Amino acid sequence: MPFWLSASVRIRCNFIFFSTISHLNMSLPSTNAKGEFVKADGEFTKWITADGSSGFKSERDRYHLYISYACPFASRCVVGRKLKGLEDVISMTSVDYIRLDPNGWTFTDQRPKCTLDPLFNAKYLRDIYLKANPNYTGRVSTPVLWDKKENTIVSNESADILRMFNSEFNEFCATDEQKNLDLYPKLLRGKIDEVNEWVTPNVTQAVYKAGFATTQEAYNNGVKILFENLDRVEDVLSKNRYLTGDTFTEADVRLFNTLVRFDTVYVGHFKCNKKRVMDYPNMWGYTREVYQMKGMADTVDQQHIQEHYQVSHRHINPNGIVAIGPELDFNAPHGRDNMVAK
């Protein structure tokens, strides 16, 4: 399950908890005495550089990305790989989006867009973690960026992986347009960091504070924080085309992956139903605009999203019944072409 972190700590998507490798049991989301969802810190934080100075050089066909299309954090990396034209450079595998096996994320070729593990024929994603560290007892999460040359995990931090894809593989980008795309431009880094600082804990992670709360108080607090900040996002987008102005950046990539899931799973499944994204005119137009950008729709799979959340989270939805709706038209005109920053 995704965990909320301060801006100084990277974020990764984590849906499975293990007490020890010898005692593997699927557990409920971690909560504190108040019933509040508790974050987990990342453990693999190496960095790929274009010149190889970090010990991990950007190279064609050296790295493999393990993801879940259901996970908004892993999906950041899918977006970065797509927008930068790295699909023929960095191979990718999606785990099974139904997660009911007590051993956690599994590999399958029996569901759309899911494949068996091409590197080790592993049955579980945890096996990949154990390949990197046989003594690993931490949490098993997506995304995972694997180095086929050094036979180890480079990173399982989505924010780091997105930035690596953005800047360190430019010589391999499919087109000049993709090479020149910069989701973290120097002139906007202050604004981007500022936006991430409040959107991350108060929107991106707040849906999980509400959805995985185990007390009414924790749920009420989570929902309050969430919608106060969705109102703030709506205000920003009423004055700016994107979160930092007229330029599409990583801040938008990160927010989009929450918004595109909001009405389909967070409203009902996580009880974040005070308002829908559809009820915010600027935010809904913005979500449609980003979805309609070249390549973005390919990174979103609502079947993976809806079935993962509603079938896998049996502590929330005991019978695993998947809702039919809502009917959303992400391809409807978004009306933001002439939006100018105020």
PDB file of C-alpha atoms in Angstrom, residues 90-293:
ATOM      1  CA  ILE A  90      14.178  -0.297 -19.968  1.00  0.00           C
ATOM      2  CA  SER A  91      12.143  -3.505 -19.997  1.00  0.00           C
ATOM      3  CA  MET A  92       9.118  -3.794 -17.722  1.00  0.00           C
ATOM      4  CA  THR A  93       6.968  -6.425 -16.023  1.00  0.00           C
ATOM      5  CA  SER A  94       3.608  -5.912 -14.336  1.00  0.00           C
ATOM      6  CA  VAL A  95       2.756  -8.167 -11.403  1.00  0.00           C
ATOM      7  CA  ASP A  96      -0.653  -9.769 -10.979  1.00  0.00           C
ATOM      8  CA  TYR A  97      -3.089  -7.060  -9.940  1.00  0.00           C
ATOM      9  CA  ILE A  98      -5.120  -9.484  -7.819  1.00  0.00           C
ATOM     10  CA  ARG A  99      -3.153  -9.877  -4.603  1.00  0.00           C
ATOM     11  CA  LEU A 100      -4.652 -12.608  -2.435  1.00  0.00           C
ATOM     12  CA  ASP A 101      -1.695 -14.979  -2.060  1.00  0.00           C
ATOM     13  CA  PRO A 102      -0.309 -14.762   1.496  1.00  0.00           C
ATOM     14  CA  ASN A 103       3.169 -14.466  -0.013  1.00  0.00           C
ATOM     15  CA  GLY A 104       2.280 -11.142  -1.641  1.00  0.00           C
ATOM     16  CA  TRP A 105       2.630  -9.889  -5.186  1.00  0.00           C
ATOM     17  CA  THR A 106       2.800 -12.745  -7.709  1.00  0.00           C
ATOM     18  CA  PHE A 107       3.650 -13.071 -11.386  1.00  0.00           C
ATOM     19  CA  THR A 108       1.145 -14.415 -13.892  1.00  0.00           C
ATOM     20  CA  ASP A 109       0.491 -14.473 -17.618  1.00  0.00           C
ATOM     21  CA  GLN A 110      -3.206 -15.207 -17.131  1.00  0.00           C
ATOM     22  CA  ARG A 111      -4.386 -11.601 -16.780  1.00  0.00           C
ATOM     23  CA  PRO A 112      -4.222  -8.683 -19.248  1.00  0.00           C
ATOM     24  CA  LYS A 113      -0.861  -6.832 -19.294  1.00  0.00           C
ATOM     25  CA  CYS A 114       0.587  -9.171 -16.659  1.00  0.00           C
ATOM     26  CA  THR A 115       3.517 -11.436 -17.476  1.00  0.00           C
ATOM     27  CA  LEU A 116       5.654 -14.088 -15.872  1.00  0.00           C
ATOM     28  CA  ASP A 117       8.989 -12.939 -14.485  1.00  0.00           C
ATOM     29  CA  PRO A 118      11.354 -12.781 -17.486  1.00  0.00           C
ATOM     30  CA  LEU A 119      14.584 -12.616 -15.489  1.00  0.00           C
ATOM     31  CA  PHE A 120      14.432 -15.427 -12.944  1.00  0.00           C
ATOM     32  CA  ASN A 121      11.050 -17.055 -13.519  1.00  0.00           C
ATOM     33  CA  ALA A 122      10.280 -16.032  -9.941  1.00  0.00           C
ATOM     34  CA  LYS A 123       6.853 -16.823  -8.560  1.00  0.00           C
ATOM     35  CA  TYR A 124       6.712 -13.888  -6.153  1.00  0.00           C
ATOM     36  CA  LEU A 125       8.037 -10.342  -6.215  1.00  0.00           C
ATOM     37  CA  ARG A 126       9.563 -11.047  -2.803  1.00  0.00           C
ATOM     38  CA  ASP A 127      11.893 -13.486  -4.583  1.00  0.00           C
ATOM     39  CA  ILE A 128      13.349 -10.526  -6.476  1.00  0.00           C
ATOM     40  CA  TYR A 129      14.047  -8.757  -3.197  1.00  0.00           C
ATOM     41  CA  LEU A 130      15.748 -11.890  -1.887  1.00  0.00           C
ATOM     42  CA  LYS A 131      17.897 -12.064  -5.022  1.00  0.00           C
ATOM     43  CA  ALA A 132      19.200  -8.604  -4.143  1.00  0.00           C
ATOM     44  CA  ASN A 133      19.579  -9.391  -0.443  1.00  0.00           C
ATOM     45  CA  PRO A 134      19.135 -12.983   0.814  1.00  0.00           C
ATOM     46  CA  ASN A 135      18.705 -11.610   4.338  1.00  0.00           C
ATOM     47  CA  TYR A 136      16.014  -9.104   3.378  1.00  0.00           C
ATOM     48  CA  THR A 137      13.176  -8.922   5.904  1.00  0.00           C
ATOM     49  CA  GLY A 138      11.608  -5.643   4.876  1.00  0.00           C
ATOM     50  CA  ARG A 139       8.447  -4.833   2.972  1.00  0.00           C
ATOM     51  CA  VAL A 140       7.900  -5.947  -0.578  1.00  0.00           C
ATOM     52  CA  SER A 141       6.576  -3.193  -2.810  1.00  0.00           C
ATOM     53  CA  THR A 142       6.366  -1.872  -6.339  1.00  0.00           C
ATOM     54  CA  PRO A 143       8.073  -0.261  -8.172  1.00  0.00           C
ATOM     55  CA  VAL A 144      11.374  -2.117  -8.275  1.00  0.00           C
ATOM     56  CA  LEU A 145      14.184  -1.084 -10.624  1.00  0.00           C
ATOM     57  CA  TRP A 146      16.513  -4.052 -11.155  1.00  0.00           C
ATOM     58  CA  ASP A 147      20.077  -3.927 -12.513  1.00  0.00           C
ATOM     59  CA  LYS A 148      20.659  -6.971 -14.715  1.00  0.00           C
ATOM     60  CA  LYS A 149      24.415  -6.341 -14.816  1.00  0.00           C
ATOM     61  CA  GLU A 150      25.039  -6.049 -11.072  1.00  0.00           C
ATOM     62  CA  ASN A 151      22.174  -8.445 -10.250  1.00  0.00           C
ATOM     63  CA  THR A 152      20.631  -6.208  -7.628  1.00  0.00           C
ATOM     64  CA  ILE A 153      17.870  -3.707  -6.927  1.00  0.00           C
ATOM     65  CA  VAL A 154      18.872  -0.152  -7.697  1.00  0.00           C
ATOM     66  CA  SER A 155      15.806   1.492  -6.208  1.00  0.00           C
ATOM     67  CA  ASN A 156      12.267   0.874  -5.031  1.00  0.00           C
ATOM     68  CA  GLU A 157      11.564   4.578  -4.534  1.00  0.00           C
ATOM     69  CA  SER A 158       9.118   5.845  -7.152  1.00  0.00           C
ATOM     70  CA  ALA A 159      10.102   9.507  -6.831  1.00  0.00           C
ATOM     71  CA  ASP A 160      13.776   8.648  -7.383  1.00  0.00           C
ATOM     72  CA  ILE A 161      13.077   6.343 -10.306  1.00  0.00           C
ATOM     73  CA  LEU A 162      10.937   8.997 -11.997  1.00  0.00           C
ATOM     74  CA  ARG A 163      13.767  11.523 -11.701  1.00  0.00           C
ATOM     75  CA  MET A 164      16.335   9.023 -13.001  1.00  0.00           C
ATOM     76  CA  PHE A 165      14.195   8.334 -16.050  1.00  0.00           C
ATOM     77  CA  ASN A 166      13.749  12.076 -16.536  1.00  0.00           C
ATOM     78  CA  SER A 167      17.416  13.053 -16.586  1.00  0.00           C
ATOM     79  CA  GLU A 168      19.839  10.139 -16.803  1.00  0.00           C
ATOM     80  CA  PHE A 169      18.728   8.283 -19.949  1.00  0.00           C
ATOM     81  CA  ASN A 170      18.478  11.190 -22.395  1.00  0.00           C
ATOM     82  CA  GLU A 171      20.923   9.713 -24.899  1.00  0.00           C
ATOM     83  CA  PHE A 172      18.573   6.754 -25.336  1.00  0.00           C
ATOM     84  CA  CYS A 173      15.284   8.647 -25.748  1.00  0.00           C
ATOM     85  CA  ALA A 174      13.368   7.628 -28.848  1.00  0.00           C
ATOM     86  CA  THR A 175      12.907  11.196 -30.199  1.00  0.00           C
ATOM     87  CA  ASP A 176      14.451  14.628 -29.738  1.00  0.00           C
ATOM     88  CA  GLU A 177      11.155  15.823 -28.272  1.00  0.00           C
ATOM     89  CA  GLN A 178      11.330  13.144 -25.606  1.00  0.00           C
ATOM     90  CA  LYS A 179      15.001  13.866 -24.978  1.00  0.00           C
ATOM     91  CA  ASN A 180      14.264  17.545 -24.429  1.00  0.00           C
ATOM     92  CA  LEU A 181      11.294  16.897 -22.160  1.00  0.00           C
ATOM     93  CA  ASP A 182      12.272  17.879 -18.622  1.00  0.00           C
ATOM     94  CA  LEU A 183       9.813  17.097 -15.851  1.00  0.00           C
ATOM     95  CA  TYR A 184      12.074  18.663 -13.228  1.00  0.00           C
ATOM     96  CA  PRO A 185      13.491  21.828 -14.861  1.00  0.00           C
ATOM     97  CA  LYS A 186      15.998  23.804 -12.818  1.00  0.00           C
ATOM     98  CA  LEU A 187      14.034  27.051 -12.960  1.00  0.00           C
ATOM     99  CA  LEU A 188      10.943  25.385 -11.491  1.00  0.00           C
ATOM    100  CA  ARG A 189      12.516  23.050  -8.949  1.00  0.00           C
ATOM    101  CA  GLY A 190      11.683  25.309  -6.022  1.00  0.00           C
ATOM    102  CA  LYS A 191       8.016  25.465  -7.038  1.00  0.00           C
ATOM    103  CA  ILE A 192       7.870  21.748  -7.797  1.00  0.00           C
ATOM    104  CA  ASP A 193       9.351  20.847  -4.425  1.00  0.00           C
ATOM    105  CA  GLU A 194       6.972  23.220  -2.676  1.00  0.00           C
ATOM    106  CA  VAL A 195       3.948  21.669  -4.390  1.00  0.00           C
ATOM    107  CA  ASN A 196       5.147  18.133  -3.665  1.00  0.00           C
ATOM    108  CA  GLU A 197       5.655  19.135  -0.042  1.00  0.00           C
ATOM    109  CA  TRP A 198       1.928  19.690   0.543  1.00  0.00           C
ATOM    110  CA  VAL A 199       0.291  17.543  -2.145  1.00  0.00           C
ATOM    111  CA  THR A 200       2.138  14.388  -1.135  1.00  0.00           C
ATOM    112  CA  PRO A 201       1.014  14.074   2.518  1.00  0.00           C
ATOM    113  CA  ASN A 202      -2.305  15.864   2.137  1.00  0.00           C
ATOM    114  CA  VAL A 203      -3.677  14.422  -1.108  1.00  0.00           C
ATOM    115  CA  THR A 204      -1.618  11.578  -2.549  1.00  0.00           C
ATOM    116  CA  GLN A 205      -1.189   9.850   0.797  1.00  0.00           C
ATOM    117  CA  ALA A 206      -4.292  11.214   2.521  1.00  0.00           C
ATOM    118  CA  VAL A 207      -6.574   8.906   0.534  1.00  0.00           C
ATOM    119  CA  TYR A 208      -4.879   6.039   2.364  1.00  0.00           C
ATOM    120  CA  LYS A 209      -5.180   7.765   5.711  1.00  0.00           C
ATOM    121  CA  ALA A 210      -8.928   7.710   5.127  1.00  0.00           C
ATOM    122  CA  GLY A 211      -9.197   4.365   3.371  1.00  0.00           C
ATOM    123  CA  PHE A 212      -7.093   2.344   5.781  1.00  0.00           C
ATOM    124  CA  ALA A 213      -8.193   4.054   9.000  1.00  0.00           C
ATOM    125  CA  THR A 214      -9.443   1.666  11.668  1.00  0.00           C
ATOM    126  CA  THR A 215     -11.163   4.225  13.909  1.00  0.00           C
ATOM    127  CA  GLN A 216     -13.770   6.866  13.179  1.00  0.00           C
ATOM    128  CA  GLU A 217     -11.480   9.585  14.479  1.00  0.00           C
ATOM    129  CA  ALA A 218      -8.622   8.566  12.205  1.00  0.00           C
ATOM    130  CA  TYR A 219     -10.984   8.377   9.223  1.00  0.00           C
ATOM    131  CA  ASN A 220     -12.543  11.777  10.006  1.00  0.00           C
ATOM    132  CA  ASN A 221      -9.130  13.399  10.303  1.00  0.00           C
ATOM    133  CA  GLY A 222      -7.906  11.818   7.081  1.00  0.00           C
ATOM    134  CA  VAL A 223     -10.951  12.905   5.102  1.00  0.00           C
ATOM    135  CA  LYS A 224     -10.791  16.428   6.519  1.00  0.00           C
ATOM    136  CA  ILE A 225      -7.158  16.843   5.473  1.00  0.00           C
ATOM    137  CA  LEU A 226      -7.824  15.334   2.068  1.00  0.00           C
ATOM    138  CA  PHE A 227     -10.705  17.563   1.049  1.00  0.00           C
ATOM    139  CA  GLU A 228      -9.219  20.740   2.468  1.00  0.00           C
ATOM    140  CA  ASN A 229      -6.284  20.132   0.155  1.00  0.00           C
ATOM    141  CA  LEU A 230      -8.340  19.049  -2.823  1.00  0.00           C
ATOM    142  CA  ASP A 231     -10.062  22.416  -2.457  1.00  0.00           C
ATOM    143  CA  ARG A 232      -6.595  23.970  -2.485  1.00  0.00           C
ATOM    144  CA  VAL A 233      -5.667  22.044  -5.645  1.00  0.00           C
ATOM    145  CA  GLU A 234      -8.867  23.262  -7.295  1.00  0.00           C
ATOM    146  CA  ASP A 235      -7.958  26.850  -6.406  1.00  0.00           C
ATOM    147  CA  VAL A 236      -4.463  26.450  -7.876  1.00  0.00           C
ATOM    148  CA  LEU A 237      -5.852  24.940 -11.073  1.00  0.00           C
ATOM    149  CA  SER A 238      -8.401  27.738 -11.399  1.00  0.00           C
ATOM    150  CA  LYS A 239      -5.432  30.091 -11.864  1.00  0.00           C
ATOM    151  CA  ASN A 240      -2.839  27.862 -13.524  1.00  0.00           C
ATOM    152  CA  ARG A 241      -2.963  25.288 -16.281  1.00  0.00           C
ATOM    153  CA  TYR A 242      -0.661  23.017 -14.292  1.00  0.00           C
ATOM    154  CA  LEU A 243       0.389  22.886 -10.664  1.00  0.00           C
ATOM    155  CA  THR A 244       3.429  25.140 -11.090  1.00  0.00           C
ATOM    156  CA  GLY A 245       2.164  27.371 -13.887  1.00  0.00           C
ATOM    157  CA  ASP A 246       2.193  26.806 -17.644  1.00  0.00           C
ATOM    158  CA  THR A 247       4.688  23.928 -17.610  1.00  0.00           C
ATOM    159  CA  PHE A 248       3.813  20.269 -17.122  1.00  0.00           C
ATOM    160  CA  THR A 249       6.159  18.809 -14.493  1.00  0.00           C
ATOM    161  CA  GLU A 250       6.709  15.824 -12.233  1.00  0.00           C
ATOM    162  CA  ALA A 251       4.340  17.420  -9.719  1.00  0.00           C
ATOM    163  CA  ASP A 252       1.561  16.900 -12.259  1.00  0.00           C
ATOM    164  CA  VAL A 253       2.630  13.314 -12.943  1.00  0.00           C
ATOM    165  CA  ARG A 254       2.413  12.569  -9.247  1.00  0.00           C
ATOM    166  CA  LEU A 255      -0.967  14.230  -8.675  1.00  0.00           C
ATOM    167  CA  PHE A 256      -2.502  12.811 -11.852  1.00  0.00           C
ATOM    168  CA  ASN A 257      -1.977   9.240 -10.695  1.00  0.00           C
ATOM    169  CA  THR A 258      -4.099   9.958  -7.637  1.00  0.00           C
ATOM    170  CA  LEU A 259      -6.806  11.878  -9.493  1.00  0.00           C
ATOM    171  CA  VAL A 260      -7.255   9.253 -12.222  1.00  0.00           C
ATOM    172  CA  ARG A 261      -8.021   6.694  -9.492  1.00  0.00           C
ATOM    173  CA  PHE A 262     -10.106   8.941  -7.300  1.00  0.00           C
ATOM    174  CA  ASP A 263     -13.637   8.550  -8.634  1.00  0.00           C
ATOM    175  CA  THR A 264     -13.178   4.891  -9.556  1.00  0.00           C
ATOM    176  CA  VAL A 265     -11.818   3.549  -6.254  1.00  0.00           C
ATOM    177  CA  TYR A 266     -11.132   6.200  -3.629  1.00  0.00           C
ATOM    178  CA  VAL A 267     -14.643   7.652  -3.549  1.00  0.00           C
ATOM    179  CA  GLY A 268     -16.378   4.351  -2.850  1.00  0.00           C
ATOM    180  CA  HIS A 269     -13.784   1.847  -1.729  1.00  0.00           C
ATOM    181  CA  PHE A 270     -11.892   4.283   0.529  1.00  0.00           C
ATOM    182  CA  LYS A 271     -15.015   6.247   1.557  1.00  0.00           C
ATOM    183  CA  CYS A 272     -13.547   9.504   0.218  1.00  0.00           C
ATOM    184  CA  ASN A 273     -17.012  10.456  -0.952  1.00  0.00           C
ATOM    185  CA  LYS A 274     -17.503  14.020   0.247  1.00  0.00           C
ATOM    186  CA  LYS A 275     -16.872  15.094  -3.346  1.00  0.00           C
ATOM    187  CA  ARG A 276     -15.721  13.483  -6.565  1.00  0.00           C
ATOM    188  CA  VAL A 277     -13.015  14.829  -8.850  1.00  0.00           C
ATOM    189  CA  MET A 278     -15.876  15.317 -11.307  1.00  0.00           C
ATOM    190  CA  ASP A 279     -17.357  17.845  -8.875  1.00  0.00           C
ATOM    191  CA  TYR A 280     -14.298  20.086  -9.188  1.00  0.00           C
ATOM    192  CA  PRO A 281     -14.536  21.729 -12.632  1.00  0.00           C
ATOM    193  CA  ASN A 282     -10.890  22.770 -12.918  1.00  0.00           C
ATOM    194  CA  MET A 283      -9.493  19.571 -11.446  1.00  0.00           C
ATOM    195  CA  TRP A 284     -11.699  17.388 -13.632  1.00  0.00           C
ATOM    196  CA  GLY A 285     -10.699  19.312 -16.759  1.00  0.00           C
ATOM    197  CA  TYR A 286      -7.053  19.071 -15.714  1.00  0.00           C
ATOM    198  CA  THR A 287      -7.316  15.308 -15.165  1.00  0.00           C
ATOM    199  CA  ARG A 288      -8.803  14.852 -18.627  1.00  0.00           C
ATOM    200  CA  GLU A 289      -6.151  17.060 -20.205  1.00  0.00           C
ATOM    201  CA  VAL A 290      -3.293  15.075 -18.674  1.00  0.00           C
ATOM    202  CA  TYR A 291      -4.971  11.780 -19.574  1.00  0.00           C
ATOM    203  CA  GLN A 292      -5.237  12.940 -23.187  1.00  0.00           C
ATOM    204  CA  MET A 293      -1.542  13.845 -23.485  1.00  0.00           C
TER     205      MET A 293
END
